Coordinates of C-alpha atoms and ligand atoms in Angstrom, one line a residue:
X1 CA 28.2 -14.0 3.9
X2 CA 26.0 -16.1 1.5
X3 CA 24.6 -18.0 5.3
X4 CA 23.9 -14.7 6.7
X5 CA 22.3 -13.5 4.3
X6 CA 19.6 -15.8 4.3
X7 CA 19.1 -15.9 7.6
X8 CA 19.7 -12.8 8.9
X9 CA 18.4 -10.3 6.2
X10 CA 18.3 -7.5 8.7
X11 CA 22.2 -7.1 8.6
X12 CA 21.8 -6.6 4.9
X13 CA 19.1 -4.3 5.0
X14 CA 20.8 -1.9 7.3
X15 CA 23.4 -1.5 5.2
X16 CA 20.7 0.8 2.5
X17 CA 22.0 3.7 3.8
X18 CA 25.3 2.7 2.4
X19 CA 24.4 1.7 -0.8
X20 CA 22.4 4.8 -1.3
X21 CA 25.6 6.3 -1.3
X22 CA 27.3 4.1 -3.3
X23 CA 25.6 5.4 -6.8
X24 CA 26.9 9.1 -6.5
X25 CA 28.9 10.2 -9.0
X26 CA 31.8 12.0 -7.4
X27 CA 32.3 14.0 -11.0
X28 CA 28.9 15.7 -10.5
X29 CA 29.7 18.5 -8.3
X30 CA 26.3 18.5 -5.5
X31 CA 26.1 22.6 -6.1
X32 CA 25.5 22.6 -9.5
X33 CA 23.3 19.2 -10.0
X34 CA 22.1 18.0 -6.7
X35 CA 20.3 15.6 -8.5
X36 CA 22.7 14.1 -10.9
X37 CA 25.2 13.9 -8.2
X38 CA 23.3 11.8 -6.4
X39 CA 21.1 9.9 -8.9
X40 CA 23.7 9.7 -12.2
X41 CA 22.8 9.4 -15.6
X42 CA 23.2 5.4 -16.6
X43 CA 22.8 4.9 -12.7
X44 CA 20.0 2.6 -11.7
X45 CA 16.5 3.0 -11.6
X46 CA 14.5 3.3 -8.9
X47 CA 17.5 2.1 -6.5
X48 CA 15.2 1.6 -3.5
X49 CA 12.8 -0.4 -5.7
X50 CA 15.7 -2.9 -6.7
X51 CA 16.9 -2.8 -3.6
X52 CA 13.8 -4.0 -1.8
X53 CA 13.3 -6.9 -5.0
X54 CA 16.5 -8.3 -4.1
X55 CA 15.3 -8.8 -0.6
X56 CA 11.8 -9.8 -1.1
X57 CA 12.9 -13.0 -3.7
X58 CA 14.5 -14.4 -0.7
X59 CA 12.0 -13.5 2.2
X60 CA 9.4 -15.3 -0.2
X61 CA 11.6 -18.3 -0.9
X62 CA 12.2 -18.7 2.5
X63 CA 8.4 -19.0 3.4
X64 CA 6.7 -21.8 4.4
X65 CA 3.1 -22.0 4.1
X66 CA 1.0 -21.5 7.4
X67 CA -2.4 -22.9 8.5
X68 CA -4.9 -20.2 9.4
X69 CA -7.4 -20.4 12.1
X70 CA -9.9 -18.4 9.6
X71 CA -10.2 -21.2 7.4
X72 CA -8.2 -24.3 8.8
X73 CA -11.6 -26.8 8.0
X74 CA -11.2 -25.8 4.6
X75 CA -7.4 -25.7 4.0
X76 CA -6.9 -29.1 5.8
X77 CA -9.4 -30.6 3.8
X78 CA -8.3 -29.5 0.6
X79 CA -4.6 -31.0 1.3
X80 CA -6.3 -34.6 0.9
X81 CA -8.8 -33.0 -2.3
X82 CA -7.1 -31.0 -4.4
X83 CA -7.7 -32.8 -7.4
X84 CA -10.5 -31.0 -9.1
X85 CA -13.0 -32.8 -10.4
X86 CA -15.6 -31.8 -12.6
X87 CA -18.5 -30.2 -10.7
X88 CA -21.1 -32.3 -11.8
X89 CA -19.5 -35.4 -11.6
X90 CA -19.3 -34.2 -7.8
X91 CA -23.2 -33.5 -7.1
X92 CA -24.0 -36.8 -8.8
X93 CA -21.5 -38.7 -6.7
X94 CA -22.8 -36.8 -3.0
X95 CA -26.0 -37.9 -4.3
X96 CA -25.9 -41.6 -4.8
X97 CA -24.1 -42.3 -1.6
X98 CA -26.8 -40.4 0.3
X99 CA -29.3 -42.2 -1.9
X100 CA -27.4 -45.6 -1.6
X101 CA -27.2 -45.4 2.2
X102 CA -30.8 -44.7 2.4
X103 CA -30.4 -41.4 4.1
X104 CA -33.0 -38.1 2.9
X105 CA -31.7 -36.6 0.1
X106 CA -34.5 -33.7 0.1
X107 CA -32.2 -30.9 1.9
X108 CA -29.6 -31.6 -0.5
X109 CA -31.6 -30.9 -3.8
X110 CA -33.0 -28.1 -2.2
X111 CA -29.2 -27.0 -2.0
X112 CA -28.6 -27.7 -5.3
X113 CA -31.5 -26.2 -6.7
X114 CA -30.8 -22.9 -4.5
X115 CA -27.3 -23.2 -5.8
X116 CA -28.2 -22.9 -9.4
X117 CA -30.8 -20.5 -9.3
X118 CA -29.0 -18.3 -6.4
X119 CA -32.6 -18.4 -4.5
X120 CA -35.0 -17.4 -7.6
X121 CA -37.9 -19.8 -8.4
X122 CA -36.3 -22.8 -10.4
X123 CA -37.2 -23.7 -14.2
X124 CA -38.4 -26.5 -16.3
X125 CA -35.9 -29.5 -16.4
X126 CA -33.4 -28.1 -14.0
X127 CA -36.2 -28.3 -11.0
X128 CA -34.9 -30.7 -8.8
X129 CA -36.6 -30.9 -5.1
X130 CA -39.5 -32.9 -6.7
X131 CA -36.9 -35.9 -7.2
X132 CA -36.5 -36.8 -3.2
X133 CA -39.9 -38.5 -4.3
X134 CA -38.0 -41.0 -6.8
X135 CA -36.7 -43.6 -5.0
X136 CA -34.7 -45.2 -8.2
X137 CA -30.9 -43.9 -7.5
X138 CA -29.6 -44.0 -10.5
X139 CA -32.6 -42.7 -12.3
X140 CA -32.2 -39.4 -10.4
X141 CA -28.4 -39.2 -10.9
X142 CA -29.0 -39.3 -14.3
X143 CA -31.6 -36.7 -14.4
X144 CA -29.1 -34.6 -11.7
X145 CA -25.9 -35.3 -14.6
X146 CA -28.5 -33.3 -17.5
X147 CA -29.5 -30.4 -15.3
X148 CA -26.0 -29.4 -14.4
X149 CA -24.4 -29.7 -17.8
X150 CA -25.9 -26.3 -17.9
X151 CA -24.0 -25.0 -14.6
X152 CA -20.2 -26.2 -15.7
X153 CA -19.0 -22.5 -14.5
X154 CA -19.6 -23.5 -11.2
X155 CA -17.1 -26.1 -11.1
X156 CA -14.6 -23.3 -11.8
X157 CA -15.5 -22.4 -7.8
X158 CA -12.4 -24.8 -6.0
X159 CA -9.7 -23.1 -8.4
X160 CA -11.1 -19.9 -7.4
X161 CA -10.4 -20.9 -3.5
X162 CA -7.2 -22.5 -4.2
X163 CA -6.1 -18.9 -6.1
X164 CA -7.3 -17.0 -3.1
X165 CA -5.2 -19.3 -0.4
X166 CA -2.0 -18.6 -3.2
X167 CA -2.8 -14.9 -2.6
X168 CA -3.1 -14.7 1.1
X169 CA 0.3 -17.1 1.3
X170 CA 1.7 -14.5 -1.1
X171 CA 1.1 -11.7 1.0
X172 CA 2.2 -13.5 4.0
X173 CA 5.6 -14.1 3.2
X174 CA 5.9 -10.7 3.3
X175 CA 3.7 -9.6 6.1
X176 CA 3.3 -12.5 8.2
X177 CA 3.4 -13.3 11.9
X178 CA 6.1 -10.7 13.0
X179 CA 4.4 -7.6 10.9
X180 CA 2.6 -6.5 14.1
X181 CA 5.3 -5.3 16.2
X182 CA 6.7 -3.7 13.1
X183 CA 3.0 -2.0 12.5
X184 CA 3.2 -0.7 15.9
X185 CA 6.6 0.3 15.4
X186 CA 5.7 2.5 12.1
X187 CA 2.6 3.9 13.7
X188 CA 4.2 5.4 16.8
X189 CA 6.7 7.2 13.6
X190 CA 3.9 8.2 12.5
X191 CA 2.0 9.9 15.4
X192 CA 5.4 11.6 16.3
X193 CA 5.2 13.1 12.7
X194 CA 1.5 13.9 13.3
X195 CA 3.0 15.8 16.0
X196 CA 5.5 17.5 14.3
X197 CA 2.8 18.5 11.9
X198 CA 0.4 19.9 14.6
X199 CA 3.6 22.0 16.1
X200 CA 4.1 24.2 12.1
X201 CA 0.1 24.2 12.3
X202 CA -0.2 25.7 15.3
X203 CA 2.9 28.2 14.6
X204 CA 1.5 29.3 11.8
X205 CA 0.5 33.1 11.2
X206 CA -1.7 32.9 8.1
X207 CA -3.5 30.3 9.7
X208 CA -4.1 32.2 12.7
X209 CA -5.0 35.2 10.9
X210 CA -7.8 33.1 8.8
X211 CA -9.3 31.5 12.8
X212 CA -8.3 28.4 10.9
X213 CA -5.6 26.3 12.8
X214 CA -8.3 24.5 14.6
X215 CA -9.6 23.3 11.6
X216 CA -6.6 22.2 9.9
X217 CA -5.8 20.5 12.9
X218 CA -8.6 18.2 13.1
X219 CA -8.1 17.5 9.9
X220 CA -4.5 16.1 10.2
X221 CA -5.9 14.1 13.6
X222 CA -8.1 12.2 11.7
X223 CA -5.2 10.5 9.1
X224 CA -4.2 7.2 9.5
X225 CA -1.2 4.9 7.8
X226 CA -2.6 1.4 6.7
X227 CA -0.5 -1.1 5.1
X228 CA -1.1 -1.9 1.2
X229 CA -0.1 -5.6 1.8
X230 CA -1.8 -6.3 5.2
X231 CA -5.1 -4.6 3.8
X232 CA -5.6 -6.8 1.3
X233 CA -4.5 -9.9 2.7
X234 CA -7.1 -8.9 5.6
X235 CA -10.1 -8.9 2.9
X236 CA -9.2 -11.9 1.2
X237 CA -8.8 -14.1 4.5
X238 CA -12.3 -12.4 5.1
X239 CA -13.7 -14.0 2.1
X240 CA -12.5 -17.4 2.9
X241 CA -13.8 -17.4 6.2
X242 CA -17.1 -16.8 5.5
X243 CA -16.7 -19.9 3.3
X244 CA -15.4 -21.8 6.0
X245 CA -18.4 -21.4 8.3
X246 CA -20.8 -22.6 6.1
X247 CA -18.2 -25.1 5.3
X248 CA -17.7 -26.5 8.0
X249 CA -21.8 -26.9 9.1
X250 CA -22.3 -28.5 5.5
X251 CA -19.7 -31.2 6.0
X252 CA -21.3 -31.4 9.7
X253 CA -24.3 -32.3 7.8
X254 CA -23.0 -34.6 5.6
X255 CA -21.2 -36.5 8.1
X256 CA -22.7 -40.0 7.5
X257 CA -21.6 -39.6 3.5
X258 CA -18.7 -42.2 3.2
X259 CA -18.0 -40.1 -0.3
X260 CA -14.9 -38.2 0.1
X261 CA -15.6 -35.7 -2.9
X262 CA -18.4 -34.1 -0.6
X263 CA -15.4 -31.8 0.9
X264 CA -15.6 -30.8 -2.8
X265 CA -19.2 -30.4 -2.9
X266 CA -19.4 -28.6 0.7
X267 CA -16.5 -26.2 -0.8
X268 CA -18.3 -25.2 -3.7
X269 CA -21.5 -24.8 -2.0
X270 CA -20.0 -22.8 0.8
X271 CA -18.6 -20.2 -2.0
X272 CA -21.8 -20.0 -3.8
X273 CA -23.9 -19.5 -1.1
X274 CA -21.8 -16.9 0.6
X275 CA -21.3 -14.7 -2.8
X276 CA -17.9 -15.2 -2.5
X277 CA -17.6 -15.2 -6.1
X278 CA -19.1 -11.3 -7.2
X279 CA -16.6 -10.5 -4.0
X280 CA -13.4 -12.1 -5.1
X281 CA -14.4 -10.2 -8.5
X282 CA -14.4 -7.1 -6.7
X283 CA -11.2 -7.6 -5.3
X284 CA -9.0 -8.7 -7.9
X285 CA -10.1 -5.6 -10.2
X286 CA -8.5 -3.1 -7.7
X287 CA -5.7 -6.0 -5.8
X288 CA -2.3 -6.3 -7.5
X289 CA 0.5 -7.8 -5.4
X290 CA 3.0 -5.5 -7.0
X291 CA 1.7 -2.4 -6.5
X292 CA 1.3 -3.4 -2.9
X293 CA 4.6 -3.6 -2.9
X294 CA 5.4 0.2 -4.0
X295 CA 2.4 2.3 -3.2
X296 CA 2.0 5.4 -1.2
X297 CA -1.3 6.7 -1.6
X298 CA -4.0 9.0 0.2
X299 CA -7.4 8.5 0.4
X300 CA -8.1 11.3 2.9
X301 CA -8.3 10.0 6.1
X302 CA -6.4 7.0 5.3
X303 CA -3.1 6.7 3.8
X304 CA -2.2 3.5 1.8
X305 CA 1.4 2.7 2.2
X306 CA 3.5 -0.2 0.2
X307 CA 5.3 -2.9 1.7
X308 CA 8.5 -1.0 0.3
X309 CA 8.1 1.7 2.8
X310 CA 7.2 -0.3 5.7
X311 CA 10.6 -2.7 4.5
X312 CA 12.4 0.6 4.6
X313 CA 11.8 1.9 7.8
X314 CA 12.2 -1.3 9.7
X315 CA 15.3 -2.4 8.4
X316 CA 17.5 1.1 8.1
X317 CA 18.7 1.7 10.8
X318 CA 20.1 4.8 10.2
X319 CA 17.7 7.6 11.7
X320 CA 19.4 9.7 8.8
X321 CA 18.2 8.0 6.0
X322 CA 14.6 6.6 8.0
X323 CA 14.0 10.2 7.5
X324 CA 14.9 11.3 4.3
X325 CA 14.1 8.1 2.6
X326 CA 10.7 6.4 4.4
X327 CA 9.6 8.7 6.3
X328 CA 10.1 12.1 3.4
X329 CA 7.7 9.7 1.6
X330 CA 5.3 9.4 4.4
X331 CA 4.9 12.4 5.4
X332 CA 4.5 13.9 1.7
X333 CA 1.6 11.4 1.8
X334 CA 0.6 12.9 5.2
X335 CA 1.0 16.7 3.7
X336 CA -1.6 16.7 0.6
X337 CA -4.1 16.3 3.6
X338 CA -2.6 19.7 4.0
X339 CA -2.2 21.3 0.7
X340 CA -5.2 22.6 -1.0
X341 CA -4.6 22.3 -4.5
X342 CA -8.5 21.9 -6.1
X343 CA -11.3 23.2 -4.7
X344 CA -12.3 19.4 -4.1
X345 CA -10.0 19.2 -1.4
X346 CA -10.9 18.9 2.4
X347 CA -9.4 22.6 3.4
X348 CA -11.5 25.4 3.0
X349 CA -8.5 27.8 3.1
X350 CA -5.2 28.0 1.9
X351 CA -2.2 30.8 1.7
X352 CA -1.8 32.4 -1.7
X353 CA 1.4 33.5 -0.8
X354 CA 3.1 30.5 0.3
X355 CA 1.6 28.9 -3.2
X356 CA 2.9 31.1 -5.2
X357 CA 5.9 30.9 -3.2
X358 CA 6.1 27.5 -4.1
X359 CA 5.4 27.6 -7.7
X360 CA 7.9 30.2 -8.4
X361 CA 10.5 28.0 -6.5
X362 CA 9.8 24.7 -8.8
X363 CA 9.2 27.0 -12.3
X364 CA 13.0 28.0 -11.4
X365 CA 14.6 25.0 -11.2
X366 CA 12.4 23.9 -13.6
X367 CA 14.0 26.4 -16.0
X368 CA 17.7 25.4 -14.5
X369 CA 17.2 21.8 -14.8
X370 CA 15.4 21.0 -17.8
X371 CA 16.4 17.3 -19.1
X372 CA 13.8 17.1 -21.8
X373 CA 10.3 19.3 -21.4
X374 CA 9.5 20.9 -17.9
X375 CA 6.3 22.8 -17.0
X376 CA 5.2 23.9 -13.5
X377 CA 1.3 23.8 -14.5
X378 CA -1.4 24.7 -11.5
X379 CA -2.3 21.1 -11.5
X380 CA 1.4 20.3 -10.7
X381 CA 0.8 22.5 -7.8
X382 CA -0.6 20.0 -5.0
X383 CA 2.0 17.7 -5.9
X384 CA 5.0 20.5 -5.2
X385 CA 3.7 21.4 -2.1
X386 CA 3.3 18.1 -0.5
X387 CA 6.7 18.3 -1.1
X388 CA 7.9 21.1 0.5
X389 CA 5.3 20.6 3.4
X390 CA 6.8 17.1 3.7
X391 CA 10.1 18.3 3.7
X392 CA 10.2 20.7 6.4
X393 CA 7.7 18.1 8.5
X394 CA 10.7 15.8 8.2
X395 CA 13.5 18.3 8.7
X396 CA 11.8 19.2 11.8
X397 CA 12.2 15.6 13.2
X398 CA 15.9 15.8 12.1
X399 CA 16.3 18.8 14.5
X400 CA 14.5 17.1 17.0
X401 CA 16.6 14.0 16.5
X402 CA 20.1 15.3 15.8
X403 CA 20.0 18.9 16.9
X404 CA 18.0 19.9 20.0
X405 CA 19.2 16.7 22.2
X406 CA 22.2 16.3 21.3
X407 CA 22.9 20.1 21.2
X408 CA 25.4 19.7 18.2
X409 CA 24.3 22.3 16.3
X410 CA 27.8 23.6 15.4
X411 CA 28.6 20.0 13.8
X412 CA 25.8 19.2 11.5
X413 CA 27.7 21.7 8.7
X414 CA 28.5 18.9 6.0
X415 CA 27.9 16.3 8.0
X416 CA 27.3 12.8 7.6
X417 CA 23.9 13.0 8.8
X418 CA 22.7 16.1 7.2
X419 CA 24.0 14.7 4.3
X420 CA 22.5 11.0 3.9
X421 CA 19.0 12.9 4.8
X422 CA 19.5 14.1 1.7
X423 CA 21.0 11.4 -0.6
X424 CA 18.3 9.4 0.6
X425 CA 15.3 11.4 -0.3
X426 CA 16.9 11.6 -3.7
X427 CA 17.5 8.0 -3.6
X428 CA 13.2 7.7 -3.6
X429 CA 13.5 9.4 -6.9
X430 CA 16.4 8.8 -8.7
X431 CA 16.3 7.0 -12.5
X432 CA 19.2 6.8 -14.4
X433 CA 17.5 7.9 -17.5
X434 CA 16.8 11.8 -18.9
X435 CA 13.5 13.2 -17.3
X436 CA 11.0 13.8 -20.5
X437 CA 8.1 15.6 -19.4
X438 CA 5.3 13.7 -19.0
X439 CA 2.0 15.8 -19.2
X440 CA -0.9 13.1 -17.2
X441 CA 2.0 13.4 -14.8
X442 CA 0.7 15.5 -11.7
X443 CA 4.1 15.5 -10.2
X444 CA 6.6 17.7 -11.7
X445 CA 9.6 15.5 -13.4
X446 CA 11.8 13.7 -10.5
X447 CA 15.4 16.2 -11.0
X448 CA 12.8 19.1 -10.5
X449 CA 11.3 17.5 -7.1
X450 CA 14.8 16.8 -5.4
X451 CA 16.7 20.0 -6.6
X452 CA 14.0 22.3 -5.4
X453 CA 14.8 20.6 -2.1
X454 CA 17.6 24.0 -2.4
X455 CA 15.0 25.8 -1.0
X456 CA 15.1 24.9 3.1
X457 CA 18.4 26.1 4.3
X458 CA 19.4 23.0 5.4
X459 CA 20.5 22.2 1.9
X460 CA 23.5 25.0 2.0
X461 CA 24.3 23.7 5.3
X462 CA 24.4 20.2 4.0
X463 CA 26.8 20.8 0.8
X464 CA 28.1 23.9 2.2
X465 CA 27.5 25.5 -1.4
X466 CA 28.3 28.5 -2.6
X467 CA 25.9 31.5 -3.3
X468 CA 27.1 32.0 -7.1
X469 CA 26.6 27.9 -7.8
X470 CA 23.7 26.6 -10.1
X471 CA 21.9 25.2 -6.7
X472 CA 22.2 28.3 -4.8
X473 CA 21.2 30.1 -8.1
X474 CA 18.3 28.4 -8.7
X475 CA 16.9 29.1 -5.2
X476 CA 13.9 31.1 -4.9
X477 CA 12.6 33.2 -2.0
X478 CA 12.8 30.8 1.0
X479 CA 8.7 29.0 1.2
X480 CA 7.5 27.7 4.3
X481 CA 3.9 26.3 4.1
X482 CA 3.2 25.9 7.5
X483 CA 5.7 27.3 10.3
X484 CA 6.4 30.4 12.3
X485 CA 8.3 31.3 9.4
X486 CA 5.2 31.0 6.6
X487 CA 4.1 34.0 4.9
X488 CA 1.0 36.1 7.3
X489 CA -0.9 36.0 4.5
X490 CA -3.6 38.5 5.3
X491 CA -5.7 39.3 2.4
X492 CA -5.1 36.7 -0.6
X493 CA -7.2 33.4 0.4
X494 CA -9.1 30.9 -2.1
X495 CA -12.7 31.8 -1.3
X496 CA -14.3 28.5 0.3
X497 CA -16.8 26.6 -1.4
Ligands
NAG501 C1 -6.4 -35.8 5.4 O1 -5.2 -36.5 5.5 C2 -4.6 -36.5 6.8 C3 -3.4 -37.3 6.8 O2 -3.0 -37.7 5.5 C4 -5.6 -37.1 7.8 O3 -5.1 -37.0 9.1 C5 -6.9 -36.3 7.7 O4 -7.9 -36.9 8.6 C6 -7.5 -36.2 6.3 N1 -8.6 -35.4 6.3 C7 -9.7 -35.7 5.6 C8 -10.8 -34.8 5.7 O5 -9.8 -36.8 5.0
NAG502 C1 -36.7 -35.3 4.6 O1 -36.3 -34.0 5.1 C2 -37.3 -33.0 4.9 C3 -36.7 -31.7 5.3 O2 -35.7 -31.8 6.3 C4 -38.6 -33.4 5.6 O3 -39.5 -32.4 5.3 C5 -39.1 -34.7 5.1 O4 -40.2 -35.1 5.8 C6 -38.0 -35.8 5.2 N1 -38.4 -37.0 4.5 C7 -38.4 -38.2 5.1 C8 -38.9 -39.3 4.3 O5 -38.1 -38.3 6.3
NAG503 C1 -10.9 35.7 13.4 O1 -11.4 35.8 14.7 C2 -11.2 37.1 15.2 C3 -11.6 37.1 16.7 O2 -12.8 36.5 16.8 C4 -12.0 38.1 14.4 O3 -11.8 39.4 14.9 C5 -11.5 38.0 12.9 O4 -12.3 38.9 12.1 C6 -11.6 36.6 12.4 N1 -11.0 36.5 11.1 C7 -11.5 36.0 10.0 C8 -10.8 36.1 8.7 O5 -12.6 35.5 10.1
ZN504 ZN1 1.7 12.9 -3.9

């Protein structure tokens, strides 16, 4: 087991659906705490989280590091280089070999001097272009080693590039060579769930009634799924290379220098010059590896998703759990496109019925399911609906997947299926520790999100619970958001802005 394991993670990660199922507690009765039944208290945290942790240690440890065409000059050259030297020491050192060999030194102080003044007119004792007329070597390398005591920072320039090549080879142990077939993989999901989408649009009276389906719809065909990882290990490949252009036409320059610490001096050169600095800055206040690793985020048209997700869906094979596990977190993503909860959102109208509907629904389980502070506030509002949009986006692929061809509908009471779609949307959720209410919190406390999943019929189907049980109680008037089945809201729309 320990041998396939490490080299054929796939048979473990199929087997999530499974161990979704392993932390139920049996004692907890699914009608009266869907949630505890399926996410116990003392059970783990964040089970898909640890899950995926497990896997990633050995996927990275497994990694060897790659050569990339983007920057190969610079990464071959640093395998001979990597001792850093101090900068200065470096610009004196180019500088007496070109001196010593007799070859002109004027282009190179001129790249020096641009160097420390980033292009501005150069001052007093640091001016250095002037010095091509000295012909004493060593008096000029002196006079070199003064100026740039005052410029030690750029020495820091080769760690900088070394940290960046860490980063990418981070990143690529995760999403390396084979993440395009997967990419292609998870964006045809998506597109079908687009479509899914478009269908409850387009079936929907209030947003016939309002001449606004159109509009909705063109705002759902503009969103796209991007991966966290991918993203950011694009940007900082970018970055290096730019260096490795100018790179590589500064050590084409420098050819004839028989000094090997000018592939130090070209490096740090190349960096400066190209801003790479201010850029890499930039990045690193908004990159973190690990929440690459978890995110799911939208930025309206463009919706971030972690490595987690994209892990997920790949490696579960069941379509069951795919569905309620991945792809319930997708297209919750997908839905607050949807849901207009501020007036800053991107729809002009939305149904007052169906969000009332929806807050009434998640104030009562709220009030069931309490574990330590619960308030349905308006600002919790786009968060619930997402959910319940998301939910009946993904139930509608579970019909279409498990239903309509295989014309079974009689079997899916308590089944298997029905039922993993379930555990594993809970399993996105579940901590083994009492929900306090925590106000900055948009989304209403995790218990709260699952057991108002009691409100689309396919829950009672699922658990086959009865109408007098806590669940069933704790059901409100059925909401659909979008859907033939969503209230014809006639009169009560936010006014546009
Ligand atoms: C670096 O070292 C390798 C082998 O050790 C050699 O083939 C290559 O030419 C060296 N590169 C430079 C720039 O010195
Ligand atoms: C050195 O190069 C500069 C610029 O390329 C040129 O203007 C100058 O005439 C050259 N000096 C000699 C001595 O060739
Ligand atoms: C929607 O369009 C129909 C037909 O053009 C029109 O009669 C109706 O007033 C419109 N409704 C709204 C709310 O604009
Ligand atoms: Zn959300």
């Amino acid at each position: 087991m320990k041998l396939l394991l490490l080299y054929f993670p796939i048979l473990v990660f199929s087997d999530y659906a499974d161990e979704v199922k392993q932390n139920i507690d049996h004692n907890v009765d699914p009608c009266d705490n869907f949630y505890r039944h399926a996410c116990p208290l003392g059970g783990p945290e964040y089970p898909t989280e640890a899950i995926i942790g497990k896997q990633l240690k050995e996927i990275m440890e497994k990694y060897s590091p790659e050569v990339y065409p983007e920057f190969s000059d610079i990464q071959n050259d640093l395998k001979n280089n990597s001792a850093v030297k101090d900068f200065s020491k470096v610009v004196v050192s180019v500088y007496k070999s070109l001196c010593e060999s007799k070859q002109n030194v004027s282009d190179y102080l001129t790249g020096i001097e641009e160097m420390l003044f980033n292009g501005a007119e150069c001052k007093s004792q640091y001016c250095l272009i002037h010095l091509g007329q000295d012909p004493n070597c060593d008096r000029v390398a002196g006079h070199i080693q003064n100026a740039m005591k005052e410029f030690a920072v750029l020495g820091a320039t080769l760690e900088n590039i070394l940290f960046v090549i860490e980063n990418i080879e981070i990143r690529n142990s995760v999403w390396g060579d084979d993440s395009l077939s997967r990419t292609s993989e998870f964006n045809q999901y998506f597109l079908q769930m687009k479509n899914v989408a478009a269908e409850l649009i387009m079936a929907t009276p209030w947003a016939r009634n309002q001449n606004v389906s159109e509009m909705i719809l063109s705002v759902l065909e503009k969103l796209y799924v991007e991966n966290a990882v991918e993203t950011s290990k694009h940007d900082l490949i970018n970055v290096l290379k730019n260096v490795n252009s100018v790179y590589t036409k500064c050590r084409k320059r420098y050819e004839n220098v028989a000094d090997p610490l000018v592939v130090q001096f070209c490096m740090i050169y190349a960096f400066h010059v190209t801003e790479s600095g201010p850029k890499l800055q930039e990045m690193l206040n908004q990159f973190d590896f690990d929440k690459e690793l978890i995110t799911a985020g939208t930025i309206y048209p463009r919706i971030i998703v972690g490595y987690e997700w994209y892990h997920m869906f790949i490696y579960t094979d069941n379509r069951a759990a795919r569905l309620g596990s991945p792809g319930f977190t997708i297209a919750h993503e997908l839905s607050h496109a949807l849901i207009k909860g501020t007036d800053g959102d991107i729809l002009s109208y939305f149904s007052n019925e169906a969000r009332k509907c929806i807050q009434d629904q998640y104030k009562s389980t709220c009030k069931e399911f309490d574990e330590g502070g619960c308030r349905i506030t308006e600002k919790r509002f786009e968060e619930n609906g997402a959910d319940v949009f998301g939910f009946e986006i993904v139930w509608s692929m579970f019909e279409e997947q498990f239903l309509k061809r295989q014309k079974r509908s009689a079997n899916i009471e308590a089944s298997e299926d029905l039922k993993q779609f379930f555990y594993s949307a809970a399993s996105n959720l579940c901590t083994g520790t009492k929900l306090v209410e925590d106000s900055r919190d948009t989304h209403s406390p995790s218990n709260v999100r699952i057991n108002a999943l009691v409100n689309h019929p396919a829950f009672q189907v699922a658990f086959q619970c009865p109408d007098d049980s806590r669940m069933m109680k704790s059901k409100t008037k059925q909401c659909s958001v979008y859907g033939e089945n969503a209230p014809p809201n006639r009169r009560h729309f936010i006014p546009s802005h």
